Structure formats: C-alpha cells, structure tokens
Amino acid sequence: MTAIAMQMFGADVLKVRKRRGTMIWVLVLALLPVIILFAAKAIQHSSSPAKYEPAGGTAGFTDGVRLLCLFFGPLAAILIGVEAGTGDVAAGVFRDLVVTGRSRLGLFASRVPAALAVCWSVIIVGYGLVLLGTFAFASNLQTPDVSLVLNGLGFALLATGVVCTVAVGFASLTTSKPAAITALIGWQLVASPLIANISSLGTARDAVLSQALVHFSPVHVGDRGASVTMSQGTALLVVVLWLALFLALGAWRTRTMDT
Amino acid sequence: MPASGDDSSAPDPPIGGPAIETSGLTKRFGERTAVDGVDLLVPRGSAFGFLGPNGAGKTTTIRMLLGLTHASAGSMKMLGHPVPAERARTLQRVGAIVEEPRFHPYLTGLENLRIVAAVRGPQAADRIVPALARVGLSERAGEKVKNYSQGMRQRLGVARCLLADPLLLILDEPTNGLDPGGIQEFREMIRAMVEQEGRTVFLSSHLLDEVEKICDAAAIVDRGKIVTQGPIAELAEGGARNELILGVDDAELALSALGASELVREARPSDEGVRVVLTGDLNTAAQVNALLVGAGVGVTRLEPVRHSLEQRFLQITSRLDAADRPDEVPA
C-alpha cells in the first residue's frame, strides 16, 4: 500500500468511526445480542440447572456464532458499509475530494478497506464476547478446540465482511443513506429468508447471498439459517459474484456521477 | 499523461501562460445551453472576477474547469495544462470552493482538513497548521464544524484550498452568507494572497461591488455567454472613455460653443452642468477647456465621466434584455 493509500484509508476510517450515532447502533447490534444470549442462558441455567444446560460450551459457541455472524453482525456491517459508501456524498464533501485531482476510483477504493477495518474491529470484539461466554459459562461441557475457534473467527469475518463490502458498493450506487439502509436491511431480514423458503424457485435460490454464506459456517447452523443446499464451489461463486457486481456498480456510479 | 489521481510526485505545473484559458467552452443540459462558447483568459497573479447574475452559467463553468461535469464542447487549459486530459496533475496546485464549502459536520475543523490532506498527499499534511493560522482558525480548529458560523466555514474552506499551496484558487460566490466584517476580512485575505503570495484568484460572484473591490480584472457573463472581459477600470469605463462633465457659469453659451466645435460629438445639459461626448479621446479635454475659455465661458469643473462597474453591468445586461425583446416599446 502506498503512503497516500494508507492516509486515505486512515481518513475513511476516521469518517466512519467518528460517526457517533451509527457507531452506537453498530455496537448495540453486534455486541448486545451476544451479551443478552449468554446472560439469559446463564440465568436459566442457574435458576434450573437440571432443566437448562450451562450457557457456554460448544452449544453456546454455536448459538453465539450463529447470532453474531448470520443475524446481527451483518446488520452492523450494513450500517458501516452504508456510512462509508454515502458519507462523503451526503455531507457534500465528495466534490471537494474530487477537485483535489485524486481519481474517483481511488476515492471509492479506499472506502472498502476502511469499512472492513471498522466492521471487523467491532465483529472481533463481538466474537471475543462469544468466546468469553463460551468458556466462562462452559462448566463441565466440552469447549471448542483452537481449530474451531479460528474457523469461527474466519467465518465471522467472511460473513460480515462480504455484507459490508456489498453495502459499500450498493450505498455508493444509490448515494442515499436512508434508501440504502432500508433496502439492504429489508433484503437481509425479510426478502432473503422469504426467497430461500420458496421451494418452487429451486436452484434460483442459490443466488441469495446469506444462503451462500451459511455454507462456510464451521458450526451447524440448522434450519433457522440455511434453507438451501449447494456445493461450496457454488457458494463461493455466488459470494464472488455479489462482491463483483456491487463493487462494479458502486465504482461506476462514483466515477460517472455529477457532483 | 493519463488522468490518474495518484501522481503526487509529478512536477509542479509550469509557470507562464494564463492561469485559465478556455475556448468555445459549452455545456448543454438537453435542449438548454447553460454555457455557450465561453472564451475566457485569466492572467496569472491577478484576482479575476467572473461576474454575472444568478443562473448565468458561472458555477457550471467552474464545474467544467474542475472536472465535476463534462463539457459538451470546447477546450480548457489551467496553469498551462489541458484539462481534463491532465486534470490530476493540474489540480495538485489548484484550490477550489464550489458553491458553499461543505464539511463533515460531526468532525472538527482539523479533522476535516486531515481528510483532504490525506487525499492530496504527504506534503499537504504539513500545511494544515499554517493554513489554519492563515485564516485565523487555529484556536477553533478542535471544535466540531457543526458549531462553526458561516464565516468560519468559509475560512475553513479557504484553509482547505491552501493545503494544495495553490497557484490558482477558484472561489465560487465566496462571500455568500458573510457579515460585513467577514466580507472585509475576506477581501483583505484575497488581496494578500494575490499581492503578497503571488497566487491567482478566480472569483465568481453576482455581487458587482465585491468584484470591483477585490479584483484586478473581470469577465461579465450573462445567459451562458461572456459579454465582455478585461481590467476592471476598462470594463467600468466601457463606452464612457471619451465623456466629460463640465461645470460652467453659462451653460447656454457653453453649449453653443461646443456645438460648433469638431472636438465635440455631442453636448447636452445635465444636472451637473454640461455633459460632453468627445470625438477623440480624453487627451482633447484641454483643448475643449481652451475653447470654452476663449468663448468667454467660466469653467469651474472639468472631469471625465467615471462609471462604476455596476452601471456598466446594468448597461450591458439591459442592452441584452432589449435585444431579446425587440418588439417591446420602451416605457
């Protein structure tokens, strides 16, 4: 990375992380559900140990990973990606950056790693909470080995990173923060599960991003996460196509828009 | 050279030639022509006003120069470089405020400058502190921009321009929203940039008084076309370069003497005495004086007519209005 690219990356990170309202929601979405999950399970276990298993262990880890990587983590990733994709245009600063002579593609390109850096910082903290709950509340249960812990981390970064990158591209395309957030969260929470459960659509459902991402999970996701089965190769292809499509659209719009 | 934005090591644009030169610059939005064949010549080391009413095409011209929108036709050069072909290299030494300066309101002034410095390159970061001092914002740089007044935002916008150590500053309506004190400060800052630092300032405005007080030269634009351009004094004089106002003790006798002279094209009474249009230039004023004295007229005052830029501007635009409405009978 050149010095200028590093500086631009730092500047884009600054813009996102200093956006207090967005960051509060991101932290709430990424951390609070994990805390609530383990706290609730720990309370249940302490109130009735015979009826409820300890909150931690491999089962707690699986629940935590599923919650962080497939439900709330992607929502946090969407908020960060949209902020990175629309921040300059929404503030009217984009044209001031363009008149520096820096290429528009360069300006677009620095948004993606910056969004990922912020997103992954939060997700790593969230994953740390999952591990804390997993081991602290394991009691006599089996705990995940190092390999599973590392695979879980990789999956958390992959699942949220892909969504975050798609959000940067989509937000750069729309240039409207409310529109991008509404569309992406609507897609993630409503449209994706709905489409995935319409069995008459057959293999067309393979194109749903969240369904493809589930196939990289190191833990059993169960019916609540995956309704569609596909090979890992197909899943990888779907993920790559989503990334390529939305990065290309975001870059095209950033390069061609009148400011 | 390709217009990549990453050529921070490229040498400075060469000194020499006009700061801005356009030829036949045109911008069309569908059927509407917003900028119509503009030929502009902005000399280096001057404050140049781009004067015109709202909607005349000033901002669109600036946006084309800066590569914010494409030109429909024509060619442009800035600092000797053709743009957009060498836009990236050229803009390294150009600072610009288009319309109003905008910032991330939740960041401090300092942080906003850091963001632009990061995009401009390593040297720009070293200019942040001096730029803030130059515009008098050092004390308030740590405050969030959302708490800044309009005047402070304008000054922060200029500080942002200075991060480029610009040879050319392009300022679009820079005194909009400033109070009289702020306008005065701004004028002094622009004059200092031109006179002490040798920068070129291209300033668009619809405020005639502002251009007249700040600028050395100007172009008047109306309905997308350059109507006239040149040094402010020449623009203001316009067709009045050979007009005199005379104070005389006997207007009737003076008019009679002047009417018979070949030195005078037209002489008429006015509130101030007698107004005379010479056949030659103002150098013949002494002969006119001698003529009147010889005819027994006491001359108490003799001075060239001086138009303000505002009068000249209204003259030009009203002429254009009349040309657009040839069938209307003047009131």
Short mmCIF file of C-alpha atoms in Angstrom, two decimals, chain A:
data_model
loop_
_atom_site.label_atom_id
_atom_site.label_comp_id
_atom_site.label_asym_id
_atom_site.label_seq_id
_atom_site.Cartn_x
_atom_site.Cartn_y
_atom_site.Cartn_z
CA MET A 1 0.00 0.00 0.00
CA THR A 2 1.40 3.40 -0.88
CA ALA A 3 1.67 6.18 1.68
CA ILE A 4 -1.23 8.04 0.08
CA ALA A 5 -3.40 4.94 0.05
CA MET A 6 -2.64 4.43 3.74
CA GLN A 7 -3.52 8.04 4.50
CA MET A 8 -6.76 7.80 2.55
CA PHE A 9 -7.60 4.58 4.36
CA GLY A 10 -6.96 6.31 7.70
CA ALA A 11 -9.13 9.25 6.68
CA ASP A 12 -12.01 6.98 5.68
CA VAL A 13 -11.73 5.05 8.94
CA LEU A 14 -11.85 8.37 10.81
CA LYS A 15 -15.02 9.41 8.97
CA VAL A 16 -16.84 6.20 9.86
CA ARG A 17 -15.68 5.68 13.41
CA LYS A 18 -16.40 9.28 14.40
CA ARG A 19 -19.98 8.97 13.24
CA ARG A 20 -21.30 8.54 16.74
CA GLY A 21 -24.95 7.71 16.00
CA THR A 22 -24.04 5.00 13.53
CA MET A 23 -21.34 3.55 15.76
CA ILE A 24 -23.68 3.33 18.74
CA TRP A 25 -26.16 1.31 16.67
CA VAL A 26 -23.34 -0.84 15.31
CA LEU A 27 -22.12 -1.65 18.80
CA VAL A 28 -25.64 -2.31 20.02
CA LEU A 29 -26.34 -4.68 17.12
CA ALA A 30 -23.03 -6.50 17.23
CA LEU A 31 -22.49 -6.82 20.98
CA LEU A 32 -25.75 -6.54 22.87
CA PRO A 33 -27.46 -9.67 21.42
CA VAL A 34 -24.41 -11.79 22.32
CA ILE A 35 -24.40 -10.42 25.86
CA ILE A 36 -28.15 -10.98 26.17
CA LEU A 37 -27.84 -14.51 24.77
CA PHE A 38 -25.25 -15.67 27.28
CA ALA A 39 -26.77 -13.71 30.16
CA ALA A 40 -30.21 -15.20 29.53
CA LYS A 41 -28.86 -18.73 29.19
CA ALA A 42 -26.72 -18.31 32.32
CA ILE A 43 -29.73 -17.10 34.30
CA GLN A 44 -31.83 -20.01 33.04
CA HIS A 45 -29.10 -22.47 33.98
CA SER A 46 -28.59 -21.00 37.43
CA SER A 47 -32.34 -20.99 38.10
CA SER A 48 -32.82 -24.59 36.94
CA PRO A 49 -29.54 -26.48 36.31
CA ALA A 50 -31.34 -29.75 35.72
CA LYS A 51 -33.56 -28.32 33.03
CA TYR A 52 -31.11 -25.98 31.31
CA GLU A 53 -27.56 -26.70 30.22
CA PRO A 54 -24.76 -24.27 31.07
CA ALA A 55 -24.72 -21.22 28.81
CA GLY A 56 -21.25 -21.88 27.38
CA GLY A 57 -19.54 -24.85 25.82
CA THR A 58 -19.81 -25.87 22.18
CA ALA A 59 -23.57 -25.38 22.17
CA GLY A 60 -23.22 -21.83 23.47
CA PHE A 61 -20.46 -21.21 20.93
CA THR A 62 -22.71 -22.41 18.10
CA ASP A 63 -25.55 -20.15 19.20
CA GLY A 64 -23.20 -17.22 19.63
CA VAL A 65 -21.59 -17.66 16.22
CA ARG A 66 -24.98 -18.01 14.55
CA LEU A 67 -26.28 -14.89 16.25
CA LEU A 68 -23.19 -12.81 15.52
CA CYS A 69 -22.35 -13.99 12.03
CA LEU A 70 -25.74 -14.59 10.45
CA PHE A 71 -28.18 -12.26 12.16
CA PHE A 72 -26.91 -9.19 13.97
CA GLY A 73 -23.34 -8.93 12.68
CA PRO A 74 -24.49 -8.45 9.07
CA LEU A 75 -26.87 -5.70 10.21
CA ALA A 76 -23.97 -3.90 11.87
CA ALA A 77 -21.93 -4.48 8.71
CA ILE A 78 -24.69 -2.91 6.61
CA LEU A 79 -24.71 0.24 8.76
CA ILE A 80 -20.95 0.60 8.48
CA GLY A 81 -20.84 -0.14 4.76
CA VAL A 82 -23.63 2.34 4.01
CA GLU A 83 -21.93 5.00 6.11
CA ALA A 84 -18.66 4.51 4.25
CA GLY A 85 -20.41 4.44 0.88
CA THR A 86 -22.56 7.53 1.30
CA GLY A 87 -20.77 9.68 3.89
CA ASP A 88 -18.85 11.96 1.53
CA VAL A 89 -21.71 12.46 -0.90
CA ALA A 90 -24.27 13.04 1.85
CA ALA A 91 -22.08 15.66 3.51
CA GLY A 92 -21.40 17.34 0.16
CA VAL A 93 -17.68 16.73 0.63
CA PHE A 94 -17.24 14.37 -2.28
CA ARG A 95 -16.82 17.17 -4.82
CA ASP A 96 -14.15 18.75 -2.62
CA LEU A 97 -12.27 15.48 -2.71
CA VAL A 98 -12.72 15.19 -6.48
CA VAL A 99 -11.27 18.67 -7.07
CA THR A 100 -8.04 17.61 -5.42
CA GLY A 101 -7.36 15.72 -8.66
CA ARG A 102 -7.43 12.33 -6.96
CA SER A 103 -9.11 9.74 -9.15
CA ARG A 104 -12.70 8.94 -8.29
CA LEU A 105 -11.96 5.23 -8.41
CA GLY A 106 -9.20 5.81 -5.87
CA LEU A 107 -11.69 7.59 -3.62
CA PHE A 108 -14.14 4.71 -3.98
CA ALA A 109 -11.48 2.06 -3.45
CA SER A 110 -10.35 3.47 -0.12
CA ARG A 111 -13.88 3.23 1.29
CA VAL A 112 -13.92 -0.56 1.16
CA PRO A 113 -10.90 -1.41 3.35
CA ALA A 114 -11.84 1.38 5.75
CA ALA A 115 -15.36 0.00 6.15
CA LEU A 116 -13.96 -3.50 6.59
CA ALA A 117 -11.48 -2.30 9.20
CA VAL A 118 -14.21 -0.68 11.30
CA CYS A 119 -16.61 -3.57 10.76
CA TRP A 120 -14.09 -6.24 11.65
CA SER A 121 -12.90 -4.32 14.73
CA VAL A 122 -16.42 -4.47 16.10
CA ILE A 123 -17.03 -8.05 14.99
CA ILE A 124 -13.77 -9.20 16.61
CA VAL A 125 -14.94 -7.66 19.89
CA GLY A 126 -18.28 -9.41 19.42
CA TYR A 127 -16.52 -12.68 18.70
CA GLY A 128 -14.42 -12.11 21.81
CA LEU A 129 -17.65 -11.88 23.80
CA VAL A 130 -18.84 -15.14 22.22
CA LEU A 131 -15.62 -16.85 23.28
CA LEU A 132 -15.83 -15.30 26.74
CA GLY A 133 -19.35 -16.66 27.19
CA THR A 134 -18.39 -19.99 25.66
CA PHE A 135 -15.52 -20.60 28.06
CA ALA A 136 -16.70 -18.68 31.12
CA PHE A 137 -20.06 -20.46 31.23
CA ALA A 138 -18.86 -23.87 29.98
CA SER A 139 -18.98 -25.54 33.38
CA ASN A 140 -18.48 -29.25 32.65
CA LEU A 141 -19.38 -29.00 28.94
CA GLN A 142 -16.99 -29.60 26.07
CA THR A 143 -15.49 -26.40 24.68
CA PRO A 144 -14.45 -25.68 21.08
CA ASP A 145 -10.87 -26.51 20.14
CA VAL A 146 -8.43 -23.99 18.68
CA SER A 147 -9.24 -25.03 15.14
CA LEU A 148 -12.95 -24.41 15.60
CA VAL A 149 -12.28 -21.10 17.33
CA LEU A 150 -10.13 -19.94 14.42
CA ASN A 151 -12.60 -21.21 11.83
CA GLY A 152 -15.36 -19.43 13.69
CA LEU A 153 -13.39 -16.21 13.59
CA GLY A 154 -12.73 -16.64 9.89
CA PHE A 155 -16.41 -17.24 9.26
CA ALA A 156 -17.39 -14.19 11.31
CA LEU A 157 -15.01 -12.01 9.30
CA LEU A 158 -16.12 -13.54 5.98
CA ALA A 159 -19.86 -13.30 6.62
CA THR A 160 -19.79 -9.72 7.87
CA GLY A 161 -17.02 -8.58 5.52
CA VAL A 162 -18.90 -9.71 2.44
CA VAL A 163 -22.09 -7.99 3.55
CA CYS A 164 -20.15 -4.85 4.50
CA THR A 165 -18.44 -4.71 1.09
CA VAL A 166 -21.70 -5.25 -0.75
CA ALA A 167 -23.20 -2.45 1.37
CA VAL A 168 -20.36 -0.07 0.40
CA GLY A 169 -20.98 -0.80 -3.27
CA PHE A 170 -24.75 -0.57 -3.05
CA ALA A 171 -24.64 2.64 -0.99
CA SER A 172 -22.18 4.20 -3.43
CA LEU A 173 -24.61 3.28 -6.19
CA THR A 174 -27.67 4.79 -4.55
CA THR A 175 -25.79 7.66 -2.78
CA SER A 176 -28.74 7.80 -0.38
CA LYS A 177 -28.15 6.58 3.14
CA PRO A 178 -31.82 6.01 4.12
CA ALA A 179 -32.58 4.25 0.85
CA ALA A 180 -29.52 2.01 1.08
CA ILE A 181 -30.13 1.06 4.71
CA THR A 182 -33.81 0.34 4.11
CA ALA A 183 -33.15 -1.74 1.02
CA LEU A 184 -30.26 -3.74 2.46
CA ILE A 185 -31.83 -4.47 5.83
CA GLY A 186 -35.10 -5.29 4.11
CA TRP A 187 -33.25 -7.69 1.85
CA GLN A 188 -31.30 -9.22 4.70
CA LEU A 189 -34.15 -9.65 7.18
CA VAL A 190 -37.21 -10.10 5.00
CA ALA A 191 -36.56 -10.82 1.35
CA SER A 192 -33.65 -13.27 1.71
CA PRO A 193 -35.36 -15.68 4.15
CA LEU A 194 -38.60 -15.40 2.20
CA ILE A 195 -36.99 -16.25 -1.14
CA ALA A 196 -34.94 -19.02 0.44
CA ASN A 197 -38.11 -20.67 1.72
CA ILE A 198 -39.98 -20.63 -1.59
CA SER A 199 -39.01 -24.12 -2.67
CA SER A 200 -40.62 -23.71 -6.09
CA LEU A 201 -37.79 -21.36 -7.01
CA GLY A 202 -35.43 -24.33 -6.98
CA THR A 203 -31.77 -23.60 -7.64
CA ALA A 204 -32.51 -19.93 -8.29
CA ARG A 205 -32.40 -19.62 -4.51
CA ASP A 206 -28.68 -20.34 -4.67
CA ALA A 207 -28.23 -16.72 -5.64
CA VAL A 208 -29.33 -15.49 -2.22
CA LEU A 209 -26.15 -14.22 -0.56
CA SER A 210 -26.97 -15.18 3.02
CA GLN A 211 -27.75 -18.74 1.89
CA ALA A 212 -24.40 -18.99 0.16
CA LEU A 213 -22.54 -17.60 3.18
CA VAL A 214 -24.09 -20.16 5.52
CA HIS A 215 -22.21 -22.85 3.63
CA PHE A 216 -18.91 -21.58 5.04
CA SER A 217 -20.06 -21.85 8.64
CA PRO A 218 -17.86 -24.11 10.79
CA VAL A 219 -20.79 -24.80 13.12
CA HIS A 220 -24.10 -26.43 12.37
CA VAL A 221 -26.50 -23.64 11.50
CA GLY A 222 -29.71 -25.64 11.37
CA ASP A 223 -32.96 -24.80 9.68
CA ARG A 224 -33.06 -21.26 11.01
CA GLY A 225 -30.06 -20.28 8.94
CA ALA A 226 -29.98 -22.37 5.80
CA SER A 227 -32.89 -23.45 3.68
CA VAL A 228 -30.93 -24.05 0.51
CA THR A 229 -28.20 -26.58 -0.08
CA MET A 230 -25.43 -26.01 -2.59
CA SER A 231 -21.84 -27.05 -3.05
CA GLN A 232 -19.07 -24.98 -1.51
CA GLY A 233 -17.91 -24.13 -5.02
CA THR A 234 -21.31 -22.77 -5.94
CA ALA A 235 -21.47 -20.88 -2.66
CA LEU A 236 -18.06 -19.34 -3.35
CA LEU A 237 -19.12 -18.36 -6.86
CA VAL A 238 -22.29 -16.69 -5.53
CA VAL A 239 -20.29 -14.71 -2.98
CA VAL A 240 -17.73 -13.61 -5.59
CA LEU A 241 -20.49 -12.56 -8.00
CA TRP A 242 -22.23 -10.48 -5.34
CA LEU A 243 -18.97 -8.75 -4.47
CA ALA A 244 -18.00 -8.16 -8.10
CA LEU A 245 -21.43 -6.88 -9.09
CA PHE A 246 -21.86 -4.36 -6.30
CA LEU A 247 -18.26 -3.18 -6.27
CA ALA A 248 -18.50 -2.60 -10.02
CA LEU A 249 -21.81 -0.74 -9.72
CA GLY A 250 -20.52 1.40 -6.85
CA ALA A 251 -17.31 2.21 -8.69
CA TRP A 252 -19.18 3.04 -11.89
CA ARG A 253 -21.53 5.42 -10.10
CA THR A 254 -18.71 7.09 -8.19
CA ARG A 255 -16.74 7.57 -11.40
CA THR A 256 -19.57 8.95 -13.51
CA MET A 257 -21.79 10.95 -11.17
CA ASP A 258 -22.03 14.72 -11.49
CA THR A 259 -21.17 16.26 -8.14
#
